[in-house]
Coordinates of C-alpha atoms in Angstrom, one line a residue:
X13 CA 84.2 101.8 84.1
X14 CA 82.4 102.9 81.1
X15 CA 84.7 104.1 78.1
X16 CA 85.4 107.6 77.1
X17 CA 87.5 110.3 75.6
X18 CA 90.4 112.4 76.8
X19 CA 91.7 115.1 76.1
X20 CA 94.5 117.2 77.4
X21 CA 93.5 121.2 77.7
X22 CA 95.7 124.1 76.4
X23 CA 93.2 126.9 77.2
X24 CA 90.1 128.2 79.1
X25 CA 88.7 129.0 76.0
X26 CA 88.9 126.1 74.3
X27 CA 87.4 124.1 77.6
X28 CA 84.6 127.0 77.7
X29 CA 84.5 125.5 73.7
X30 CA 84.2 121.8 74.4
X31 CA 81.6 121.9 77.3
X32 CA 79.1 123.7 75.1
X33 CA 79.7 121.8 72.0
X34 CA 79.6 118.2 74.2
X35 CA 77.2 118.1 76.9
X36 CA 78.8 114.9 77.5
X37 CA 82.0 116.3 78.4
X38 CA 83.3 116.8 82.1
X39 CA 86.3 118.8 83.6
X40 CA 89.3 116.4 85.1
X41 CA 91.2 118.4 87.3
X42 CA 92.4 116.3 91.0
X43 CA 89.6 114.0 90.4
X44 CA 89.1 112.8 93.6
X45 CA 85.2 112.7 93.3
X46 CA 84.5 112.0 89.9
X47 CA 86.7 109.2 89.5
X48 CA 85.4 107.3 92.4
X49 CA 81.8 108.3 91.2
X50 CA 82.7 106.6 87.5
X51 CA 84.1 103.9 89.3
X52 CA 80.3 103.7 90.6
X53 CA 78.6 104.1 87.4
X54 CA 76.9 107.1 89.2
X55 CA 78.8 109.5 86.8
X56 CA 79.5 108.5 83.0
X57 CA 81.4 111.5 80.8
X58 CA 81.9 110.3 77.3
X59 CA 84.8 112.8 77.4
X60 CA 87.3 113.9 79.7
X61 CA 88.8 117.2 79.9
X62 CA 92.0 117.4 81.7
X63 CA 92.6 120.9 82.9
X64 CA 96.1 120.2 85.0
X65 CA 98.6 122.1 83.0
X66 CA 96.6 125.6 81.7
X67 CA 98.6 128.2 82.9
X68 CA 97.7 130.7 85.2
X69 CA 95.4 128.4 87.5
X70 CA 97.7 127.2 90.6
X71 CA 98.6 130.1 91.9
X72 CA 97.9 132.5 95.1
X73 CA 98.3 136.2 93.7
X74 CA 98.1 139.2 95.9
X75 CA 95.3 141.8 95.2
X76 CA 95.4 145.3 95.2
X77 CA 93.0 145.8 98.0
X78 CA 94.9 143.2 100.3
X79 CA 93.1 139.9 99.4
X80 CA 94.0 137.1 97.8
X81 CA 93.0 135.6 94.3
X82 CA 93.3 131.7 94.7
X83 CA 93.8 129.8 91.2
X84 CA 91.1 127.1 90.3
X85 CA 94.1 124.7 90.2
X86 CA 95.8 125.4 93.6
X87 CA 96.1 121.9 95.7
X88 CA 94.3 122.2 99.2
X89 CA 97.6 121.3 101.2
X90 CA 99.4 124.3 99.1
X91 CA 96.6 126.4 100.1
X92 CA 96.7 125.1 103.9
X93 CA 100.7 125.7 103.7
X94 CA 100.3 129.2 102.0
X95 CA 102.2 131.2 104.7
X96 CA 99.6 134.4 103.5
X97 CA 96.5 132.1 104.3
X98 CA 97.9 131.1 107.6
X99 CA 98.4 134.0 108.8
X100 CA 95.3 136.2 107.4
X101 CA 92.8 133.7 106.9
X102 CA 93.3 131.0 109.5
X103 CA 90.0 130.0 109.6
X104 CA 90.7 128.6 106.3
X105 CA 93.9 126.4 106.5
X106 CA 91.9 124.9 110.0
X107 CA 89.3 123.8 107.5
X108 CA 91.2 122.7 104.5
X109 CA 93.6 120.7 107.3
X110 CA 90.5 119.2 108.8
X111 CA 89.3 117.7 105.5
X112 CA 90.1 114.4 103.9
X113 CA 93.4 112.7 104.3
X114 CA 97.1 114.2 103.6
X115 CA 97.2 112.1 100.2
X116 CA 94.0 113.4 98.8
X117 CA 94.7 116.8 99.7
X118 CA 97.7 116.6 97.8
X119 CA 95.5 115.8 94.5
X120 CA 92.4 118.0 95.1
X121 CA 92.7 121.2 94.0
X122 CA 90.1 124.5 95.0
X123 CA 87.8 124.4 92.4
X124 CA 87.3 120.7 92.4
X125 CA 86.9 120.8 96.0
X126 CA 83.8 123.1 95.7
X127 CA 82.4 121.4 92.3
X128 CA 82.6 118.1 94.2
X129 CA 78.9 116.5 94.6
X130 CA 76.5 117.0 97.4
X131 CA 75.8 113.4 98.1
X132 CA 75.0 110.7 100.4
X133 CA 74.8 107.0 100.5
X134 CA 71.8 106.2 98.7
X135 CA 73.6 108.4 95.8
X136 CA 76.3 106.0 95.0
X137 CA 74.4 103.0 94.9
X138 CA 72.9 102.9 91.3
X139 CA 70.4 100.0 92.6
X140 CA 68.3 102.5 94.6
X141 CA 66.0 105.5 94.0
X142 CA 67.5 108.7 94.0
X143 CA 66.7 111.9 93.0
X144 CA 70.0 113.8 92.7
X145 CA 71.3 110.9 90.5
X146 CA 67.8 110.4 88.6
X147 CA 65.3 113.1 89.4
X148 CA 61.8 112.1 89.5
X149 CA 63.3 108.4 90.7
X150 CA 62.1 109.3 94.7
X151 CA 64.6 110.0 97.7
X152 CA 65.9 106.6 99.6
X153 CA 66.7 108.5 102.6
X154 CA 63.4 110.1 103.3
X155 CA 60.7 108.6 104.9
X156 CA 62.4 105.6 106.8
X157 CA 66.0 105.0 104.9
X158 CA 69.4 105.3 106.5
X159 CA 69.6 109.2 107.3
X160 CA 72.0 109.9 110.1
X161 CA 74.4 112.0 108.1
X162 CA 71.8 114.1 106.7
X163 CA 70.3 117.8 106.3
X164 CA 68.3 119.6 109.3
X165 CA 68.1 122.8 106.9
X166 CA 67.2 123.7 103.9
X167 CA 65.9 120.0 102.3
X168 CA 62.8 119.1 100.4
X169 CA 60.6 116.6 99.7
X170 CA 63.0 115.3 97.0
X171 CA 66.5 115.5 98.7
X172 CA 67.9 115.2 102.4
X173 CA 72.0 115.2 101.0
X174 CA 74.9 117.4 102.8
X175 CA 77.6 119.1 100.9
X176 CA 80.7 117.7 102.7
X177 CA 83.2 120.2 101.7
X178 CA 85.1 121.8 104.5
X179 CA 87.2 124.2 103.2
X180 CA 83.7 125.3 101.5
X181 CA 82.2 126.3 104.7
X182 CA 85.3 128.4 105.1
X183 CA 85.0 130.0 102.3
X184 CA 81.1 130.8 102.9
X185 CA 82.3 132.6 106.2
X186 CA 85.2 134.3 104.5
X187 CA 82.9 135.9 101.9
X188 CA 85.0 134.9 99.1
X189 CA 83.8 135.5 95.3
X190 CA 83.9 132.6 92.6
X191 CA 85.3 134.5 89.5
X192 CA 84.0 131.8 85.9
X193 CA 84.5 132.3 82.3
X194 CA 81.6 130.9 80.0
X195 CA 80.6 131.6 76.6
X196 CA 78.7 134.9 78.2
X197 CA 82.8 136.0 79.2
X198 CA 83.6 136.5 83.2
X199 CA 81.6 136.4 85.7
X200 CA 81.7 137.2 89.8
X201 CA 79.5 135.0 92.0
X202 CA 79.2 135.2 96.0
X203 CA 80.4 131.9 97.5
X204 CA 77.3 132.0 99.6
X205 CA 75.1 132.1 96.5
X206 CA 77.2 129.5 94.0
X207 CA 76.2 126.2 95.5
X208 CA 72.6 125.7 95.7
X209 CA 69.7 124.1 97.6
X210 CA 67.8 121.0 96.4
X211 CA 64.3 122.5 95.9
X212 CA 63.1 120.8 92.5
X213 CA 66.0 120.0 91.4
X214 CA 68.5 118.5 93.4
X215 CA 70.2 117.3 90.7
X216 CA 72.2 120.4 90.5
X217 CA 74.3 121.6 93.3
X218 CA 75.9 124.9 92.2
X219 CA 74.6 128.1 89.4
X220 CA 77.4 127.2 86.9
X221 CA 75.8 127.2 83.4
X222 CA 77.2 125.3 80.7
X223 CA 80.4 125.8 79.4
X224 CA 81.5 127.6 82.4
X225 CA 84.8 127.0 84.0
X226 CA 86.1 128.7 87.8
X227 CA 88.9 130.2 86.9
X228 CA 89.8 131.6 90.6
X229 CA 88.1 132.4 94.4
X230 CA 88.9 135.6 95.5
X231 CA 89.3 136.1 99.4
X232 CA 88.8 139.9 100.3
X233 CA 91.1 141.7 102.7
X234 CA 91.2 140.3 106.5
X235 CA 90.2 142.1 108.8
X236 CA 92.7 142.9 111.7
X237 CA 92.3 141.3 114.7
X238 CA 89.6 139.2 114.3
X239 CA 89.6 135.7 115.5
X240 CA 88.8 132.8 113.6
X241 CA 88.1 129.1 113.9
X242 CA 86.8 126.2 112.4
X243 CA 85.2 123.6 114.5
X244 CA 84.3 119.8 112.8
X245 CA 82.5 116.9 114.7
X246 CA 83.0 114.0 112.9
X247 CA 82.5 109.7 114.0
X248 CA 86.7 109.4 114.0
X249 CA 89.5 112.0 114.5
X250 CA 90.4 111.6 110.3
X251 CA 89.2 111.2 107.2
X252 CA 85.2 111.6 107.9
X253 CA 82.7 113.8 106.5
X254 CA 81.5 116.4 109.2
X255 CA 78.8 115.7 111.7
X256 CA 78.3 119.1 112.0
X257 CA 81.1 122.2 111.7
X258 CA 81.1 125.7 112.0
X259 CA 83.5 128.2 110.4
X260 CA 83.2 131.4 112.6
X261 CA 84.7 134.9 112.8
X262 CA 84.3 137.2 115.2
X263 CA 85.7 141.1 116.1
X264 CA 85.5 142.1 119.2
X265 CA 85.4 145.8 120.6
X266 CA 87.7 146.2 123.7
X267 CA 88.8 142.8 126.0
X268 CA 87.2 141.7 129.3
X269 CA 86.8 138.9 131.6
X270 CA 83.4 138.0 129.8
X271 CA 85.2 138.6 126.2
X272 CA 83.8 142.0 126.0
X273 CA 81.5 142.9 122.8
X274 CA 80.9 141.8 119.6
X275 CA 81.4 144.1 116.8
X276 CA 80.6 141.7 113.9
X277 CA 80.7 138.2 113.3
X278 CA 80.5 136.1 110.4
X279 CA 79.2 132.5 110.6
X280 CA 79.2 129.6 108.2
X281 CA 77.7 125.9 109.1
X282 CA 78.5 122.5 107.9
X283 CA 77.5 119.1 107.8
X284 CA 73.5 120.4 107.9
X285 CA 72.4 121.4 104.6
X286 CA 72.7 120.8 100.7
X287 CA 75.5 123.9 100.4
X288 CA 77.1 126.0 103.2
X289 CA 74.8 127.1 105.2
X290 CA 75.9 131.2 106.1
X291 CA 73.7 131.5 109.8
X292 CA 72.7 135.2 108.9
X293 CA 70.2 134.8 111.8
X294 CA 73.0 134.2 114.2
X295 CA 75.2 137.2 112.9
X296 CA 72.5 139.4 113.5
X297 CA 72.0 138.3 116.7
X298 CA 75.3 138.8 117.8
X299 CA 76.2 142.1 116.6
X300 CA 76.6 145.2 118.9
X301 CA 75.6 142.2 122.2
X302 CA 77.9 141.6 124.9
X303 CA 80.1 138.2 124.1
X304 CA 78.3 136.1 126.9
X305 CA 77.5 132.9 126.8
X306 CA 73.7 133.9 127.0
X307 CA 73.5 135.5 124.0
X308 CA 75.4 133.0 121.9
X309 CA 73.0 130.3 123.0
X310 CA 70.7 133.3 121.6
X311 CA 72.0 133.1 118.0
X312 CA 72.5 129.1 118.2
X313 CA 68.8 129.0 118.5
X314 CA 68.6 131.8 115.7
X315 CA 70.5 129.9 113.5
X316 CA 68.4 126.8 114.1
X317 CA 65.0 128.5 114.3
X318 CA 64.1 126.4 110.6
X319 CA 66.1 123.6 111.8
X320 CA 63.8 120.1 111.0
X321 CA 65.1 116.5 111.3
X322 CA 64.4 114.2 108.5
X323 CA 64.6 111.3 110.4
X324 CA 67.5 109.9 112.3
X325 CA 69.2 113.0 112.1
X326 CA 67.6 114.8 114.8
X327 CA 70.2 114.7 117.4
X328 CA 72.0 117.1 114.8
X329 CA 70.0 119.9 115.7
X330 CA 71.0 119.9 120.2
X331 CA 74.9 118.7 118.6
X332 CA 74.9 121.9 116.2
X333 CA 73.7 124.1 118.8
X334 CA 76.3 123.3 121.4
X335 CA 79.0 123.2 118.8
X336 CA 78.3 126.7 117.7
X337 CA 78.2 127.9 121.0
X338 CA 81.6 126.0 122.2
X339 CA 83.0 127.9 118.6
X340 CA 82.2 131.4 120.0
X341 CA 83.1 130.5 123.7
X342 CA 86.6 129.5 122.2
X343 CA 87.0 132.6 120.3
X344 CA 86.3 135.1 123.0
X345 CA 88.2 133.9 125.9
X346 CA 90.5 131.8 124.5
X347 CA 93.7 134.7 124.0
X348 CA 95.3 131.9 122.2
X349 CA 92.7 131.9 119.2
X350 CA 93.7 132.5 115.8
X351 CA 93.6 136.3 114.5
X352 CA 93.7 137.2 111.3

């Protein structure tokens, strides 16, 4: 490990401060990805910023419309364990409780969780082209390297790379709002819009300018009676990056044998793109149509309409498809679904 500087935080200001004066400087919060990405060489701050004890960052405040305003700080077990979360927004404590391991959930905390890096393979190993960790350097897992894990939406030419965030996908879904302070003072940011897609640049996964710290994600009121759930296919039952996943909520108007009909549904995948991929397609399919089978194989083709393997990864695009559709069998027939 390369040597650096730390120092210990006592406000957002004087982060917001630090991060424009150093571009050198990174935040230290759970640390979970950075520190195994120094260990790597892949990521080399000459200054760390530890942001563990600001006040006013680990909690879950009510809101005055019925949300919830979730602290950049809070850990994503307290979050899963929230009795609030659990009860209104299910679909999230199935994500977060799907993720990682019980010991790293106990260290990673909600903004560190969405900040962590879109990444592969090829992106750790310093030895080998990559784009994300040198642009201009060429992509390792296009045109013949190791790309089983990889995206079937929204890549280019110069990266293939997942997000593997979870609770991320959740929060897509949910449409939660990033709230930042920067040198330009607060800002509101859609989740669906804060991470970003490789394009030209794959080197940056989120809009975040310089100097900008998340301060909080704000989860707007839950709806009642929708049902939730969070479906993650993954190579073992723990601690694996997704296959695929899909974060889905659905409300329903009236209850029949067939699951009667779908009054609105929102849908966010995982495990196939460089950010949360929200499956507007699908959602438009859906709405106002009977909750049959039929027509959610309808929106599963919808949402992969612009689906392309990259190479190895093309039985992603049939497993995606069928897990979507399992997802919105469960919620409609299943009376024991989660409701919000």
């Amino acid at each position: 490990m390369n040597p650096f500087d730390y120092e210990r935080a006592t406000s957002v200001a004087g982060v917001v401060e630090t991060l424009v004066a150093d571009p050198h400087a990174h935040i230290l919060a759970g640390g979970t990805n950075l520190v195994d990405l120094m260990k790597a060489g892949v990521e080399r701050p000459r200054r760390l910023v530890d942001i563990t004890r600001l006040p006013g960052l680990g909690t879950i405040d009510e809101l005055p419309d019925g949300g919830l305003r979730v602290g950049a700080l809070v850990l994503n077990n307290d979050l899963a364990a929230d009795a609030r979360v659990r009860e209104r927004y299910p679909l999230l404590a199935e994500a977060l409780l799907a993720a990682a391991s019980p010991q790293l959930r106990n260290r990673a905390t909600t903004a560190g969780n969405m900040l962590q890096r879109t990444r592969c393979s090829w992106f750790y190993d310093p030895s080998t082209p990559c784009n994300k960790r040198q642009p201009g350097s060429g992509c390792s897992a296009i045109g013949g390297g190791y790309n089983r894990y990889h995206a079937i939406l929204g890549w280019s030419e110069h990266c293939i790379a997942v997000n593997a965030s979870d609770m991320a996908v959740a929060m897509a879904a949910l449409d939660a709002v990033v709230v930042t302070v920067g040198p330009d003072g607060e800002r509101r940011i859609s989740f669906v819009d804060f991470h970003t897609l490789p394009g030209e640049h794959p080197e940056r996964d989120h809009v975040l300018a310089r100097g900008e710290v998340i301060t909080a994600v704000e989860l707007p009121a839950a709806a009642a009676g929708r049902r939730a759930r969070y479906v993650k296919v993954r190579d073992r039952a723990s601690y694996a990056f997704a296959v695929v996943s899909v974060a889905a909520e659905v409300e329903l108007d009236g209850e029949s044998a067939d699951g009667g009909t779908v009054r609105s549904a929102r849908i966010a995948l995982g495990g196939v793109a460089h950010k949360p991929w929200r499956a507007a397609e699908a959602e438009r399919v859906l709405a106002g149509a009977p909750a049959t089978r039929a027509v959610f194989e309808q929106a599963a083709d919808a949402a992969l309409a612009d689906a392309r393997p990259g190479g190895d990864n093309a039985f992603k695009i049939p497993l995606m498809r069928r897990t979507l559709v399992r997802a919105l069998v469960d919620l409609t027939t299943d009376p024991t679904a989660p409701r919000a």
